Coordinates of N, CA and C and ligand atoms in Angstrom, one line a residue:
M15 N -17.0 -66.3 -110.3 CA -16.3 -67.1 -109.4 C -15.8 -68.4 -110.1
S16 N -14.5 -68.7 -109.8 CA -14.0 -69.9 -110.5 C -14.6 -71.1 -109.9
K17 N -14.5 -72.2 -110.7 CA -15.1 -73.5 -110.2 C -14.3 -73.9 -108.9
N18 N -13.0 -73.7 -108.9 CA -12.2 -74.0 -107.8 C -12.7 -73.4 -106.5
L19 N -13.1 -72.1 -106.6 CA -13.6 -71.4 -105.4 C -14.9 -72.0 -105.0
M20 N -15.8 -72.2 -106.0 CA -17.1 -72.8 -105.7 C -17.0 -74.1 -104.9
E21 N -16.0 -74.9 -105.3 CA -15.8 -76.2 -104.6 C -15.4 -76.0 -103.2
K22 N -14.7 -74.9 -102.9 CA -14.3 -74.7 -101.5 C -15.4 -74.2 -100.6
M23 N -16.5 -73.7 -101.2 CA -17.6 -73.1 -100.4 C -18.5 -74.2 -99.8
T24 N -18.1 -74.8 -98.7 CA -18.9 -75.8 -98.1 C -19.4 -75.3 -96.8
V25 N -20.3 -76.1 -96.1 CA -20.8 -75.7 -94.8 C -19.8 -75.5 -93.8
T26 N -18.7 -76.2 -93.9 CA -17.6 -76.2 -92.9 C -16.5 -75.2 -93.3
A27 N -16.6 -74.5 -94.4 CA -15.5 -73.6 -94.9 C -15.4 -72.5 -93.9
G28 N -14.1 -72.2 -93.6 CA -13.8 -71.0 -92.8 C -13.7 -69.8 -93.7
W29 N -13.5 -68.6 -93.1 CA -13.5 -67.4 -93.9 C -12.3 -67.3 -94.9
R30 N -11.2 -68.0 -94.5 CA -10.1 -68.0 -95.4 C -10.3 -68.8 -96.6
D31 N -11.3 -69.7 -96.6 CA -11.6 -70.5 -97.7 C -12.6 -69.9 -98.7
L32 N -13.1 -68.7 -98.3 CA -14.2 -68.1 -99.1 C -13.6 -67.2 -100.2
T33 N -14.4 -66.3 -100.7 CA -14.0 -65.5 -101.9 C -12.8 -64.6 -101.6
P34 N -12.1 -64.2 -102.6 CA -10.9 -63.3 -102.4 C -11.4 -62.0 -101.7
A35 N -12.5 -61.5 -102.0 CA -13.0 -60.3 -101.3 C -13.1 -60.5 -99.8
A36 N -13.6 -61.6 -99.4 CA -13.8 -61.9 -98.0 C -12.4 -62.0 -97.3
Q37 N -11.4 -62.5 -98.1 CA -10.1 -62.6 -97.5 C -9.4 -61.2 -97.4
V38 N -9.7 -60.3 -98.3 CA -9.2 -58.9 -98.3 C -9.7 -58.2 -97.1
L39 N -11.1 -58.3 -96.9 CA -11.7 -57.6 -95.8 C -11.4 -58.2 -94.4
G40 N -11.2 -59.5 -94.4 CA -10.9 -60.1 -93.1 C -12.2 -60.3 -92.3
E41 N -12.0 -60.9 -91.1 CA -13.2 -61.2 -90.3 C -13.5 -60.1 -89.3
G42 N -14.8 -60.0 -88.9 CA -15.2 -59.1 -87.9 C -15.1 -57.6 -88.3
N43 N -15.1 -57.4 -89.6 CA -14.8 -56.0 -90.0 C -16.0 -55.1 -89.9
S44 N -17.2 -55.7 -89.8 CA -18.4 -54.8 -89.8 C -18.5 -53.8 -88.7
V45 N -17.8 -54.1 -87.6 CA -17.8 -53.1 -86.5 C -17.1 -51.8 -86.9
Y46 N -16.3 -51.9 -87.9 CA -15.5 -50.6 -88.3 C -16.3 -49.8 -89.3
F47 N -17.4 -50.3 -89.8 CA -18.2 -49.5 -90.8 C -19.3 -48.7 -90.1
L48 N -19.4 -47.5 -90.5 CA -20.6 -46.7 -90.0 C -21.7 -46.8 -91.1
T49 N -22.5 -47.8 -90.9 CA -23.5 -48.1 -92.0 C -24.6 -47.1 -92.0
G50 N -24.6 -46.2 -91.0 CA -25.6 -45.1 -91.0 C -25.3 -44.1 -92.2
E51 N -24.1 -44.2 -92.7 CA -23.8 -43.3 -93.8 C -24.6 -43.6 -95.1
W52 N -25.2 -44.8 -95.1 CA -26.0 -45.2 -96.3 C -27.4 -44.7 -96.2
R53 N -27.8 -44.1 -95.0 CA -29.2 -43.8 -94.8 C -29.7 -42.7 -95.6
T54 N -31.0 -42.7 -96.1 CA -31.6 -41.6 -96.8 C -32.5 -40.9 -95.9
E55 N -33.4 -41.6 -95.2 CA -34.3 -41.0 -94.2 C -33.8 -41.3 -92.8
T56 N -34.1 -40.3 -91.9 CA -33.6 -40.5 -90.6 C -34.8 -40.5 -89.6
P57 N -34.7 -41.5 -88.7 CA -35.8 -41.6 -87.7 C -35.6 -40.5 -86.6
V58 N -36.8 -39.9 -86.2 CA -36.7 -38.9 -85.2 C -37.6 -39.3 -84.1
W59 N -37.0 -39.4 -82.9 CA -37.7 -39.9 -81.7 C -38.4 -38.7 -81.0
K60 N -39.7 -38.8 -80.8 CA -40.4 -37.7 -80.0 C -40.6 -38.2 -78.6
K61 N -39.6 -37.9 -77.8 CA -39.6 -38.5 -76.4 C -40.8 -38.2 -75.7
E62 N -41.5 -37.0 -75.9 CA -42.6 -36.7 -75.1 C -43.8 -37.6 -75.4
Q63 N -43.8 -38.2 -76.6 CA -44.9 -39.1 -77.0 C -44.6 -40.6 -76.7
C64 N -43.3 -40.8 -76.4 CA -42.9 -42.2 -76.2 C -43.4 -42.7 -74.8
K65 N -44.0 -44.0 -74.8 CA -44.5 -44.6 -73.6 C -43.6 -45.7 -73.1
Q66 N -42.4 -45.8 -73.8 CA -41.4 -46.8 -73.4 C -42.0 -48.3 -73.5
C67 N -42.9 -48.5 -74.5 CA -43.5 -49.8 -74.6 C -42.4 -50.8 -75.2
L68 N -41.4 -50.3 -75.8 CA -40.3 -51.1 -76.4 C -40.7 -52.0 -77.5
F69 N -41.8 -51.6 -78.2 CA -42.1 -52.4 -79.5 C -41.1 -52.1 -80.5
C70 N -40.5 -51.0 -80.5 CA -39.6 -50.6 -81.6 C -38.2 -51.3 -81.6
F71 N -37.6 -51.5 -80.5 CA -36.2 -51.9 -80.5 C -36.0 -53.4 -81.0
P72 N -36.9 -54.3 -80.8 CA -36.6 -55.7 -81.3 C -36.8 -55.8 -82.8
V73 N -37.6 -54.9 -83.4 CA -37.8 -55.0 -84.9 C -36.7 -54.3 -85.7
C74 N -35.8 -53.5 -85.0 CA -34.8 -52.8 -85.8 C -33.8 -53.8 -86.3
P75 N -33.6 -53.9 -87.6 CA -32.7 -54.9 -88.2 C -31.2 -54.5 -87.9
D76 N -31.0 -53.3 -87.5 CA -29.6 -52.9 -87.3 C -29.2 -52.7 -85.8
S77 N -30.1 -53.1 -84.9 CA -29.8 -52.9 -83.5 C -29.4 -51.5 -83.2
S78 N -30.2 -50.6 -83.7 CA -29.9 -49.1 -83.6 C -30.7 -48.4 -82.6
I79 N -31.5 -49.2 -81.8 CA -32.3 -48.5 -80.7 C -31.7 -49.1 -79.4
P80 N -30.9 -48.4 -78.8 CA -30.3 -48.9 -77.5 C -31.3 -48.9 -76.4
V81 N -31.2 -49.9 -75.5 CA -32.1 -50.0 -74.4 C -31.3 -50.3 -73.2
A82 N -31.5 -49.5 -72.1 CA -30.9 -49.7 -70.8 C -31.9 -49.5 -69.7
N83 N -31.8 -50.4 -68.7 CA -32.8 -50.3 -67.6 C -34.2 -50.3 -68.1
S84 N -34.5 -51.1 -69.1 CA -35.9 -51.3 -69.6 C -36.4 -50.0 -70.2
K85 N -35.5 -49.2 -70.7 CA -36.0 -48.0 -71.4 C -35.1 -47.8 -72.6
R86 N -35.8 -47.3 -73.7 CA -35.1 -47.1 -74.9 C -34.4 -45.7 -74.8
D87 N -33.3 -45.6 -75.6 CA -32.6 -44.3 -75.6 C -32.5 -43.8 -77.0
E88 N -31.8 -42.7 -77.3 CA -31.7 -42.1 -78.6 C -31.2 -43.1 -79.6
F89 N -31.6 -42.9 -80.9 CA -31.2 -43.8 -82.0 C -29.6 -43.8 -82.1
D90 N -29.1 -44.9 -82.5 CA -27.7 -45.0 -82.9 C -27.6 -44.7 -84.4
L91 N -27.4 -43.4 -84.7 CA -27.5 -43.0 -86.1 C -26.2 -43.4 -86.9
D92 N -25.2 -43.8 -86.1 CA -24.0 -44.3 -86.8 C -24.3 -45.6 -87.6
H93 N -25.3 -46.3 -87.2 CA -25.6 -47.6 -87.8 C -27.0 -47.8 -88.3
C94 N -28.0 -46.9 -87.9 CA -29.3 -46.9 -88.4 C -29.3 -46.7 -90.0
K95 N -30.0 -47.6 -90.7 CA -30.1 -47.4 -92.2 C -31.3 -46.7 -92.7
G96 N -32.2 -46.3 -91.7 CA -33.3 -45.5 -92.1 C -34.4 -46.3 -92.8
C97 N -34.6 -47.6 -92.4 CA -35.6 -48.4 -93.1 C -37.0 -48.0 -92.7
G98 N -37.2 -47.4 -91.5 CA -38.5 -46.9 -91.1 C -39.4 -47.9 -90.4
I99 N -38.9 -49.1 -90.2 CA -39.7 -50.2 -89.5 C -40.1 -49.7 -88.1
C100 N -39.2 -49.1 -87.4 CA -39.5 -48.6 -86.1 C -40.7 -47.6 -86.1
A101 N -40.7 -46.7 -87.0 CA -41.8 -45.7 -87.1 C -43.1 -46.4 -87.4
K102 N -43.1 -47.5 -88.2 CA -44.3 -48.2 -88.6 C -44.9 -48.9 -87.4
V103 N -44.0 -49.5 -86.5 CA -44.5 -50.3 -85.4 C -44.9 -49.5 -84.2
C104 N -44.4 -48.3 -84.1 CA -44.6 -47.5 -82.9 C -46.1 -47.2 -82.8
P105 N -46.8 -47.7 -81.7 CA -48.3 -47.5 -81.6 C -48.6 -46.1 -81.1
F106 N -47.7 -45.3 -80.7 CA -48.0 -44.0 -80.2 C -47.5 -42.8 -81.0
G107 N -47.1 -43.1 -82.3 CA -46.6 -42.1 -83.2 C -45.4 -41.3 -82.6
A108 N -44.6 -42.0 -81.9 CA -43.4 -41.4 -81.2 C -42.2 -41.4 -82.1
I109 N -42.3 -41.9 -83.3 CA -41.1 -41.9 -84.2 C -41.6 -41.5 -85.6
S110 N -40.9 -40.5 -86.2 CA -41.3 -40.1 -87.5 C -40.0 -40.2 -88.3
M111 N -40.2 -40.2 -89.7 CA -39.0 -40.3 -90.6 C -38.8 -38.9 -91.2
K112 N -37.5 -38.6 -91.3 CA -37.2 -37.2 -91.8 C -36.3 -37.4 -93.1
A113 N -36.9 -36.9 -94.2 CA -36.1 -37.0 -95.4 C -35.1 -35.8 -95.4
P114 N -34.0 -36.0 -96.2 CA -33.0 -34.9 -96.2 C -33.6 -33.6 -96.6
G115 N -33.3 -32.6 -95.8 CA -33.8 -31.2 -96.2 C -35.3 -31.0 -95.9
K116 N -35.9 -31.9 -95.3 CA -37.4 -31.8 -95.0 C -37.7 -31.9 -93.6
E117 N -38.9 -31.5 -93.2 CA -39.3 -31.7 -91.8 C -39.6 -33.2 -91.6
A118 N -39.6 -33.6 -90.3 CA -40.0 -35.0 -90.0 C -41.4 -35.2 -90.3
S119 N -41.8 -36.4 -90.8 CA -43.2 -36.7 -91.1 C -44.0 -36.8 -89.8
K120 N -45.3 -36.6 -89.8 CA -46.1 -36.6 -88.6 C -46.3 -38.1 -88.2
Ligands
SF4_210 S1 -35.1 -46.7 -89.2 FE1 -34.7 -48.9 -89.4 S2 -32.6 -49.1 -88.9 FE2 -33.1 -47.1 -88.2 S3 -33.6 -47.4 -86.0 FE3 -35.6 -47.6 -87.2 S4 -35.8 -49.8 -87.5 FE4 -33.6 -49.4 -87.0
SF4_211 S1 -42.5 -48.1 -80.0 FE1 -42.8 -45.9 -79.8 S2 -43.7 -45.6 -77.7 FE2 -42.8 -47.7 -77.8 S3 -40.7 -47.4 -77.0 FE3 -40.6 -47.2 -79.2 S4 -40.7 -45.0 -79.6 FE4 -41.5 -45.4 -77.5

């Protein structure tokens, strides 16, 4: 990055003042990316074991566990990156991670 660009990067800099890459992509572009395409493992929700405690949804870094009427719904696999945090926190074993071409873990 050139010194000129570094000098422009201040707390009050807008997106047009930032790097050329940011200018090419423009603002608000993340809604157009299906970040779930990067996923290696896929979470599998075992509805019959789910107690709707909702421990899983606030820990998802990608907001990929939709909740409506105080109940979680199926994963948003367009944006889930397969980190597995939800499976770790579920106290009822209602989420398992599935590797490509393999069965879901217990
Ligand atoms: S695997 Fe990670 S990104 Fe996907 S739903 Fe679970 S917590 Fe969210
Ligand atoms: S943490 Fe487990 S039991 Fe609780 S809502 Fe999520 S999937 Fe269901």
